[in-house]
Structures are given as C-alpha cells and as structure tokens.
Amino acid sequence: FTSFLHLPGTSEEVASPVQQCFVVPKKEINVVSDMAKWKRSQAYADYMGFILTLNEGIRGKKLTCEYKPIEKLVALLNTLDRWIDETPPVDQPSRFGNKAFRTWYAKLDQEAEKLVSAVIPKHLADAAPEVAVYLKESVGNSTRIDYGTGHEAAFAAFLCCLCKIGVLRVDDQMAIVFKVFNRYLEVMRKLQKTYRMEPAGSQGVWGLDDFQFLPFIWGSSQLIDHPSLEPRHFVEEKVVNENHKDFMFLECILFITEMKTGPFAEHSNQLWNISAVPSWSKVNQGLIRMYKAECLEKFPVIQHFKFGSLLPIQPVTS
C-alpha cells in the first residue's frame, strides 16, 4: 500500500497522538455539485488506490492459497454473525425488510467502538471512534433495511483506515481480501437472506448485482491468466459448483443463482453480457471503469460517504 500510505506503519510518529488528530467522520457531499469535491479529494485517491492495490495483490491467486491470517478482524466479523443467530427475524406482514434487523443493528451501533478497540493497538485507541463509523456504515441502513454498494464501500473504507494507521500492512493483501473481505461477504449475505433486505439504489436488471460490486472486481483479477476458466464459463452451473470455493467471482454467481429464479440472461443481464468478454483482464478493467461510473460517481451512493482525518475531503496534496 506504499502507493497511497502516507503513514508507514512502523514509524514512531504514527504512534504519537500529536501527529494525528482523529475525528468522527461526517457527511460532506450534500448536493450534486459537491461530487466534484469528492473526485478531487484525498479520500477518493486513497480509496481508489487501496482498491487497485488489492486488485493487483491477489491477481491470479486462489481463495484457498496460503497467507498470513488476520485473526482479530475475523473474530470481529464472527461476532456480527453470531448476533444474527441471536436475533431471529420477526413475524410481520411485509415480505421484505424484516424489522429484527433494527434490533441487530442497534447492537452494532452500541458495540462498534468496543469491537474496533479490540482490533487496534493500545497506543491508537483514539482512532477507534473514527474507524468505528465506517464499520457501522458497512452493514446496511437500519431505517430502510436495505444494503448496497455504498455500504460495501464503507467496509472497504474501514479496511483502508486500518491500513492507514498501520494495523494492516502491505504483506497482508491476500488476507485482507480472501479472509477478511470474504468473511464480510458471508456475513452480509446472511444478513440479506435473514432479514430480507432491500437492495439499496438497485438498478434492477441493469445493475451488475443487487448488493455487491467489489468481489466481482477482485474476483475477476483472481481469474486472470487461468489456464482453463474463461469468462464464458461462469454462466455454467457445473463450472460454478466445482470452482466457487477458489474464486470470489464464482461465489457471487452461486449466491445470485440461489437467490433468483428464471434464466440467468434475464435476471442478471449485465453479467450475462460480461460472459461474452474474451479475457478476464478485459473483464477486470471494464469492471473497474464501471465501478467508478456506477458507484463512486453516483450522488445517491456517495452522498452517504463520511470523511474524517484518515479519509479527508481535502483535495489531493501529492
């Protein structure tokens, strides 16, 4: 992450609170014209740098390969998972948006700082309130009981902040995506299923997916230069069943086919079109462009993003 990390995780200055004044992140994008501020911001540059660094770091690698685990973050996500089991859906007339999600969320809202404090070293305790905001933003909206790519972006921002304060390091790239982010996806899928969450800002059949985007980017990078799997294969049930444990992209396809009925070309038209792209590197490049256009440059998604000292709204300095 050297490309965007201004604070080397080993340096003593990071440890001194004098150098870093942590703040509780807040909304800065209030009207459409504010989007220009976001695109010029240090936060945008760092966020995109983080996504692309990870994209390179996992290229051609399987989920099942060897890497150094990140136990504390996985334990945090396991806690969120356990709370779902402890908060069963309630009986209610409407099919979608089960109100038990609000109970589950209230618990996270209350405990988030404590959870984050368990992940970061003592000398960085002051960072917990700032970093915890991104964790709380990453699980969906408790009023609307929905979830979408803006929430997913908050989780990536949460991980990016942990890198900036030195909790995660350059050599953790595979573990960040394969262990931590993948575990996050499992918990989010469980939330989506358990509480029948609505897709936030869904474009229906014109969107890539109702809920996620990043695992398609990183998942396509994993498949670059694969000896036998080509993009045209991911619409084949047999291929998905045999390979989904190794590749995030196929794990996403499996979840879609479990959740939706009818022909794949109809319920997931964008993905169906992507299966016609000749190579995974082309798919990967196209998805990065699409992510910027459809998620990061859309006001309804970015208006909820919060900015603090670690992901500042100020224009890029370097």
Coordinates of C-alpha atoms in Angstrom, one line a residue:
F1 CA 0.0 0.0 0.0
T2 CA 3.0 2.2 -0.2
S3 CA 1.4 4.0 -3.2
F4 CA -1.1 5.7 -1.0
L5 CA 0.0 5.3 2.6
H6 CA 1.5 8.5 3.9
L7 CA 2.0 6.9 7.3
P8 CA 4.4 4.0 7.3
G9 CA 3.0 1.5 9.9
T10 CA 6.3 1.1 11.6
S11 CA 7.3 4.7 12.2
E12 CA 7.1 6.1 15.7
E13 CA 5.4 9.3 14.7
V14 CA 2.2 7.4 13.9
A15 CA 2.1 6.3 17.5
S16 CA 2.2 9.8 18.8
P17 CA -1.3 11.3 19.1
V18 CA 0.2 14.8 18.5
Q19 CA 0.7 14.0 14.8
Q20 CA -2.7 12.6 14.1
C21 CA -5.9 14.2 15.4
F22 CA -8.6 11.7 14.9
V23 CA -12.2 13.0 14.3
V24 CA -15.6 11.4 14.0
P25 CA -16.2 11.3 10.2
K26 CA -19.1 13.2 8.8
K27 CA -21.1 13.8 5.6
E28 CA -19.6 16.4 3.2
I29 CA -21.5 15.6 -0.1
N30 CA -24.8 17.3 0.3
V31 CA -25.7 18.4 -3.2
V32 CA -24.9 17.0 -6.6
S33 CA -22.3 19.8 -7.2
D34 CA -20.3 18.6 -4.2
M35 CA -19.4 15.5 -6.3
A36 CA -16.5 17.5 -7.8
K37 CA -15.0 17.9 -4.3
W38 CA -15.2 14.1 -3.8
K39 CA -13.5 13.3 -7.0
R40 CA -10.6 15.7 -6.2
S41 CA -10.4 14.6 -2.6
Q42 CA -7.6 12.7 -0.8
A43 CA -10.2 10.3 0.3
Y44 CA -11.1 9.4 -3.3
A45 CA -7.5 9.0 -4.3
D46 CA -6.7 6.8 -1.3
Y47 CA -9.8 4.7 -1.6
M48 CA -9.2 4.0 -5.3
G49 CA -5.5 3.4 -4.6
F50 CA -6.5 0.9 -2.0
I51 CA -8.9 -1.0 -4.3
L52 CA -6.4 -1.1 -7.1
T53 CA -3.5 -2.2 -4.9
L54 CA -5.6 -5.1 -3.6
N55 CA -6.7 -5.8 -7.2
E56 CA -3.0 -6.3 -8.2
G57 CA -2.1 -8.1 -5.0
I58 CA -4.5 -11.0 -5.5
R59 CA -4.1 -11.4 -9.2
G60 CA -4.1 -15.0 -10.3
K61 CA -4.4 -16.3 -6.7
K62 CA -7.0 -18.7 -5.3
L63 CA -9.0 -18.1 -2.2
T64 CA -7.6 -21.3 -0.9
C65 CA -3.9 -20.3 -1.2
E66 CA -1.6 -19.9 1.8
Y67 CA -1.3 -16.5 3.5
K68 CA -0.8 -15.0 7.0
P69 CA -4.2 -14.8 8.7
I70 CA -5.7 -11.7 10.4
E71 CA -7.4 -13.3 13.4
K72 CA -8.7 -10.2 15.2
L73 CA -10.7 -8.9 12.3
V74 CA -12.2 -12.3 11.5
A75 CA -13.2 -12.6 15.2
L76 CA -15.0 -9.2 14.9
L77 CA -17.0 -10.5 11.9
N78 CA -17.7 -13.8 13.6
T79 CA -19.3 -11.7 16.4
L80 CA -21.6 -9.9 13.9
D81 CA -22.5 -13.3 12.5
R82 CA -23.3 -14.7 16.0
W83 CA -25.6 -11.7 16.7
I84 CA -27.7 -12.7 13.6
D85 CA -28.3 -16.1 15.1
E86 CA -29.3 -14.4 18.4
T87 CA -31.7 -12.1 16.6
P88 CA -34.2 -14.2 14.6
P89 CA -36.5 -12.4 12.1
V90 CA -39.9 -11.4 13.5
D91 CA -43.3 -12.2 12.1
Q92 CA -44.5 -9.3 10.1
P93 CA -46.9 -8.7 7.2
S94 CA -44.4 -7.3 4.7
R95 CA -42.2 -9.8 3.0
F96 CA -39.1 -7.5 2.7
G97 CA -37.2 -5.6 5.3
N98 CA -37.6 -7.6 8.5
K99 CA -37.7 -5.3 11.5
A100 CA -35.4 -7.6 13.5
F101 CA -32.6 -6.1 11.5
R102 CA -33.1 -2.9 13.5
T103 CA -32.5 -4.8 16.7
W104 CA -29.4 -6.4 15.3
Y105 CA -28.1 -3.0 14.1
A106 CA -28.8 -1.3 17.4
K107 CA -26.4 -3.8 19.0
L108 CA -23.7 -3.0 16.5
D109 CA -24.3 0.7 16.9
Q110 CA -23.8 0.3 20.7
E111 CA -20.8 -2.0 20.5
A112 CA -18.9 -0.8 17.4
E113 CA -16.2 1.2 19.2
K114 CA -15.5 -1.6 21.6
L115 CA -15.2 -4.1 18.7
V116 CA -12.8 -1.8 16.8
S117 CA -10.8 -1.2 20.0
A118 CA -10.2 -4.9 20.2
V119 CA -8.6 -4.8 16.7
I120 CA -6.3 -1.8 17.1
P121 CA -3.2 -1.5 19.4
K122 CA -3.5 0.4 22.7
H123 CA -1.5 3.5 21.5
L124 CA -4.0 4.0 18.7
A125 CA -7.1 3.9 21.0
D126 CA -8.0 7.4 19.9
A127 CA -8.6 6.1 16.4
A128 CA -11.5 3.8 17.4
P129 CA -14.4 6.3 17.3
E130 CA -13.3 7.4 13.8
V131 CA -12.7 3.9 12.4
A132 CA -15.9 2.5 14.0
V133 CA -18.1 4.9 11.9
Y134 CA -17.1 3.0 8.8
L135 CA -17.8 -0.3 10.3
K136 CA -21.3 0.9 11.3
E137 CA -21.9 2.2 7.8
S138 CA -20.9 -1.0 6.2
V139 CA -23.8 -3.3 7.1
G140 CA -26.8 -1.5 5.6
N141 CA -29.3 1.1 6.6
S142 CA -31.4 0.4 9.7
T143 CA -34.3 2.8 8.7
R144 CA -34.8 1.5 5.2
I145 CA -33.5 -2.0 6.0
D146 CA -31.5 -2.0 2.8
Y147 CA -28.0 -2.7 1.7
G148 CA -26.0 -1.8 -1.4
T149 CA -22.6 -0.8 -2.9
G150 CA -22.4 2.3 -0.7
H151 CA -22.4 0.1 2.4
E152 CA -19.8 -2.2 0.8
A153 CA -17.6 0.8 0.1
A154 CA -17.8 1.8 3.7
F155 CA -16.3 -1.6 4.6
A156 CA -13.5 -1.1 2.1
A157 CA -13.0 2.3 3.7
F158 CA -12.9 0.7 7.1
L159 CA -10.1 -1.6 5.9
C160 CA -8.4 1.3 4.2
C161 CA -8.4 3.2 7.5
L162 CA -6.9 0.2 9.3
C163 CA -4.1 0.2 6.7
K164 CA -3.5 3.9 7.2
I165 CA -3.0 3.6 11.0
G166 CA -0.7 0.6 10.4
V167 CA -3.0 -2.2 11.8
L168 CA -2.9 -3.9 8.3
R169 CA 0.2 -4.0 6.3
V170 CA 1.4 -4.3 2.7
D171 CA 2.1 -8.0 3.0
D172 CA -1.5 -8.6 4.3
Q173 CA -3.1 -8.0 0.9
M174 CA -4.2 -11.6 0.3
A175 CA -5.5 -12.0 3.8
I176 CA -7.4 -8.7 3.6
V177 CA -9.4 -9.8 0.5
F178 CA -9.5 -13.6 0.9
K179 CA -10.0 -13.8 4.6
V180 CA -11.4 -10.6 6.0
F181 CA -13.4 -9.2 3.0
N182 CA -14.6 -12.7 2.1
R183 CA -15.8 -13.3 5.6
Y184 CA -17.6 -9.9 5.5
L185 CA -19.4 -11.0 2.3
E186 CA -20.6 -14.2 4.1
V187 CA -22.0 -12.2 6.9
M188 CA -23.6 -9.7 4.6
R189 CA -25.2 -12.5 2.5
K190 CA -26.6 -13.9 5.8
L191 CA -28.0 -10.5 6.7
Q192 CA -29.5 -10.1 3.3
K193 CA -31.2 -13.5 3.5
T194 CA -32.2 -13.5 7.1
Y195 CA -33.8 -10.0 7.2
R196 CA -34.8 -10.0 3.5
M197 CA -33.0 -6.7 3.0
E198 CA -33.9 -4.5 0.0
P199 CA -31.2 -3.7 -2.5
A200 CA -30.2 0.0 -1.9
G201 CA -30.4 2.1 -5.1
S202 CA -30.7 -1.0 -7.2
Q203 CA -30.8 -0.6 -11.0
G204 CA -32.7 -3.8 -11.3
V205 CA -31.7 -5.9 -14.3
W206 CA -29.4 -3.1 -15.5
G207 CA -27.2 -3.3 -12.4
L208 CA -24.3 -5.7 -12.1
D209 CA -25.7 -7.2 -8.9
D210 CA -28.3 -6.2 -6.3
F211 CA -25.9 -5.9 -3.4
Q212 CA -22.2 -6.2 -4.2
F213 CA -19.6 -4.9 -6.6
L214 CA -16.0 -5.3 -5.3
P215 CA -15.9 -9.1 -5.2
F216 CA -16.6 -9.1 -9.0
I217 CA -13.6 -6.8 -9.5
W218 CA -11.2 -8.7 -7.2
G219 CA -12.8 -12.0 -8.3
S220 CA -12.1 -11.3 -11.9
S221 CA -8.5 -10.4 -11.0
Q222 CA -8.1 -13.8 -9.4
L223 CA -9.0 -15.4 -12.6
I224 CA -6.6 -13.5 -14.9
D225 CA -4.5 -16.0 -16.9
H226 CA -6.4 -19.0 -15.6
P227 CA -5.3 -22.0 -17.7
S228 CA -8.9 -23.2 -18.4
L229 CA -11.6 -21.0 -17.0
E230 CA -12.7 -18.2 -19.4
P231 CA -15.4 -15.6 -18.8
R232 CA -17.8 -17.6 -20.9
H233 CA -17.7 -20.4 -18.4
F234 CA -19.0 -18.6 -15.4
V235 CA -22.6 -19.0 -16.6
E236 CA -22.3 -22.8 -16.5
E237 CA -23.7 -24.4 -13.3
K238 CA -21.1 -27.2 -13.3
V239 CA -18.1 -24.8 -13.5
V240 CA -19.5 -22.7 -10.7
N241 CA -20.2 -25.7 -8.5
E242 CA -16.7 -27.1 -9.0
N243 CA -14.7 -23.9 -8.6
H244 CA -16.6 -21.4 -6.3
K245 CA -14.5 -22.2 -3.2
D246 CA -11.4 -21.0 -5.1
F247 CA -12.8 -17.9 -6.7
M248 CA -14.8 -15.0 -5.3
F249 CA -16.4 -14.2 -8.7
L250 CA -17.9 -17.7 -8.9
E251 CA -19.0 -17.5 -5.2
C252 CA -21.0 -14.4 -6.2
I253 CA -22.6 -16.1 -9.2
L254 CA -23.5 -19.1 -6.9
F255 CA -25.3 -16.7 -4.5
I256 CA -27.2 -15.0 -7.3
T257 CA -28.4 -18.3 -8.7
E258 CA -29.5 -19.4 -5.2
M259 CA -31.5 -16.2 -4.7
K260 CA -33.0 -15.7 -8.1
T261 CA -35.2 -17.8 -10.4
G262 CA -35.5 -17.9 -14.1
P263 CA -33.0 -17.7 -16.9
F264 CA -29.6 -16.1 -15.9
A265 CA -29.6 -13.9 -19.0
E266 CA -32.9 -12.3 -17.8
H267 CA -32.3 -11.8 -14.1
S268 CA -28.6 -10.8 -14.5
N269 CA -28.3 -9.3 -17.9
Q270 CA -25.1 -7.3 -17.2
L271 CA -23.3 -10.3 -16.0
W272 CA -24.6 -12.3 -19.0
N273 CA -23.1 -9.7 -21.3
I274 CA -19.8 -9.8 -19.4
S275 CA -19.6 -13.5 -20.0
A276 CA -19.0 -12.7 -23.7
V277 CA -15.9 -10.6 -23.0
P278 CA -12.9 -12.5 -24.3
S279 CA -10.5 -12.4 -21.3
W280 CA -10.5 -11.9 -17.6
S281 CA -8.1 -9.0 -17.8
K282 CA -10.6 -7.2 -20.1
V283 CA -13.4 -8.1 -17.6
N284 CA -11.3 -6.7 -14.8
Q285 CA -10.5 -3.4 -16.5
G286 CA -14.2 -3.0 -17.6
L287 CA -15.5 -3.6 -14.1
I288 CA -13.1 -1.0 -12.6
R289 CA -14.4 1.6 -15.1
M290 CA -18.0 0.5 -14.3
Y291 CA -17.4 0.7 -10.6
K292 CA -16.2 4.3 -10.9
A293 CA -19.1 5.3 -13.1
E294 CA -21.9 3.4 -11.5
C295 CA -20.9 3.6 -7.8
L296 CA -18.2 6.1 -7.0
E297 CA -19.5 8.8 -9.3
K298 CA -23.2 8.5 -8.4
F299 CA -24.6 11.0 -6.0
P300 CA -27.2 8.7 -4.4
V301 CA -24.4 6.3 -3.4
I302 CA -21.7 8.8 -2.4
Q303 CA -23.9 11.3 -0.5
H304 CA -23.7 8.9 2.4
F305 CA -19.9 8.6 2.5
K306 CA -18.3 10.1 5.6
F307 CA -15.0 11.9 5.8
G308 CA -12.6 12.3 8.7
S309 CA -8.8 12.6 9.3
L310 CA -8.0 9.3 7.7
L311 CA -10.1 9.8 4.6
P312 CA -10.2 13.6 4.2
I313 CA -12.4 15.6 1.9
Q314 CA -9.5 18.0 1.3
P315 CA -8.1 18.0 -2.3
V316 CA -5.2 15.6 -3.1
T317 CA -1.9 17.1 -1.9
S318 CA 0.7 15.0 -3.6

